[in-house]
Amino acid sequence: MSHMIEARQLTKRYVNERTGREVLALDHVDFTIAAGEFLCLVGPSGCGKSTFLQMVAGLEQVTEGTLTINGKPIAGPGADRGMVFQSYALFPWRNVIENIRFGLEIKGLSKAEMNEIAHAAAHQVGLHGFEHAYPKELSGGMKQRVGIARALANDPPVLLMDEPFAALDAQTREMLQEELLSLWQGANRTVLFVTHSVQEAVYLGSRIAIMTARPGRIKTVIDVGLQHPRDITAAAFGELMKPVYAALKEEVLKAAVSARALA
Ligand SMILES: Nc1ncnc2c1ncn2[C@@H]1O[C@H](COP(=O)(O)OP(=O)(O)OP(=O)(O)O)[C@@H](O)[C@H]1O
Ligand SMILES: [Mg+2]
């Protein structure tokens, strides 16, 4: 089954509850993500990446335009999409296993079945031995792994990941990148992955979408025509990083200029 995500003239305006001021986060975004692709989204801080992901997850409403999955408007969260949040979004009163199995609880599985899946997912992300720990007892990287395991436990065809590895140490990040790639390849999943790391985007993505400074639009999309496993030291890898860096830098500078103008 295909799980194509399509944004047409997608616009998102927030009204700040405190100041009443409007923020145009996304401005007429036209974009399609094909089933089975690993799409990396990069862009300056505040350009609307998390907003886009939250809308695909069905957690934020569309202001104008359309956002569809398999041709159907996204009206709310669903078991076909799993989200790994930028902030950990764990329940402090639930231990690791109870956090991981959260999404399974609406599926009508028995407690034993849920626990089995949750234990397997915990193991997969390297949380063995911490199954019964509570979030306050975990490091930042470990909390992030709980968030990843929670999304994986549901086995969703579409995985939405908002800087999932940003808080991890380099070794854990590399290990989880490999695991994510094999999960993606093995099950023909569609992955939408936000990162600030150009190297990570070129290492993981089949395409890289670079967003403009706010209001966010898609500035350019770059195809990564490299086979997996990719060699970050190869000349071709470095060549691919260059245009991504250049486009991103241009937008980061624009964002800095407009931030100064507002100050
Ligand atoms: N709930 C909200 N209410 C009001 N404004 C919001 C809300 N969420 C986001 N915004 C605003 O929308 C814009 C886009 O935010 P978003 O979190 O999508 O950026 P981002 O690209 O994910 O940034 P970062 O790289 O720092 O995570 C920002 O100006 C932000 O202040
Ligand atoms: Mg964000």
mmCIF file of N, CA, C and O and ligand atoms in Angstrom, residues 44-51 54 86 162-163 194 196, ligand 2:
data_model
loop_
_atom_site.group_PDB
_atom_site.id
_atom_site.type_symbol
_atom_site.label_atom_id
_atom_site.label_comp_id
_atom_site.label_asym_id
_atom_site.label_seq_id
_atom_site.Cartn_x
_atom_site.Cartn_y
_atom_site.Cartn_z
ATOM 1 N N PRO A 44 16.639 26.559 8.557
ATOM 2 C CA PRO A 44 17.045 27.317 9.743
ATOM 3 C C PRO A 44 16.078 27.106 10.907
ATOM 4 O O PRO A 44 14.916 26.757 10.692
ATOM 5 N N SER A 45 16.563 27.356 12.105
ATOM 6 C CA SER A 45 15.719 27.228 13.286
ATOM 7 C C SER A 45 14.520 28.174 13.162
ATOM 8 O O SER A 45 14.664 29.315 12.743
ATOM 9 N N GLY A 46 13.340 27.641 13.452
ATOM 10 C CA GLY A 46 12.131 28.475 13.413
ATOM 11 C C GLY A 46 11.488 28.599 12.046
ATOM 12 O O GLY A 46 10.575 29.388 11.855
ATOM 13 N N CYS A 47 11.953 27.806 11.071
ATOM 14 C CA CYS A 47 11.414 27.963 9.709
ATOM 15 C C CYS A 47 10.146 27.146 9.479
ATOM 16 O O CYS A 47 9.500 27.279 8.448
ATOM 17 N N GLY A 48 9.783 26.297 10.418
ATOM 18 C CA GLY A 48 8.518 25.572 10.276
ATOM 19 C C GLY A 48 8.643 24.063 10.074
ATOM 20 O O GLY A 48 7.672 23.409 9.703
ATOM 21 N N LYS A 49 9.805 23.505 10.337
ATOM 22 C CA LYS A 49 10.006 22.060 10.139
ATOM 23 C C LYS A 49 9.124 21.244 11.090
ATOM 24 O O LYS A 49 8.416 20.333 10.659
ATOM 25 N N SER A 50 9.191 21.584 12.379
ATOM 26 C CA SER A 50 8.374 20.838 13.345
ATOM 27 C C SER A 50 6.893 21.059 13.053
ATOM 28 O O SER A 50 6.090 20.134 13.170
ATOM 29 N N THR A 51 6.559 22.266 12.636
ATOM 30 C CA THR A 51 5.167 22.574 12.294
ATOM 31 C C THR A 51 4.686 21.637 11.190
ATOM 32 O O THR A 51 3.598 21.055 11.279
ATOM 33 N N GLN A 54 4.256 18.127 12.571
ATOM 34 C CA GLN A 54 3.084 18.040 13.463
ATOM 35 C C GLN A 54 1.794 18.026 12.656
ATOM 36 O O GLN A 54 0.816 17.392 13.044
ATOM 37 N N GLN A 86 10.674 16.235 18.910
ATOM 38 C CA GLN A 86 11.937 16.942 19.137
ATOM 39 C C GLN A 86 12.239 16.987 20.642
ATOM 40 O O GLN A 86 13.367 16.766 21.056
ATOM 41 N N ASP A 162 11.471 14.057 14.329
ATOM 42 C CA ASP A 162 11.879 15.454 14.470
ATOM 43 C C ASP A 162 13.195 15.538 15.249
ATOM 44 O O ASP A 162 13.193 15.483 16.477
ATOM 45 N N GLU A 163 14.279 15.652 14.534
ATOM 46 C CA GLU A 163 15.624 15.683 15.133
ATOM 47 C C GLU A 163 15.801 14.587 16.178
ATOM 48 O O GLU A 163 16.196 14.858 17.317
ATOM 49 N N VAL A 194 13.610 15.195 10.199
ATOM 50 C CA VAL A 194 14.130 16.557 10.335
ATOM 51 C C VAL A 194 15.499 16.500 10.998
ATOM 52 O O VAL A 194 15.682 15.806 11.997
ATOM 53 N N HIS A 196 19.326 19.041 11.662
ATOM 54 C CA HIS A 196 20.136 20.232 11.397
ATOM 55 C C HIS A 196 21.484 19.823 10.819
ATOM 56 O O HIS A 196 22.283 20.682 10.445
HETATM 57 MG MG MG B 2 11.688 22.023 15.382
#
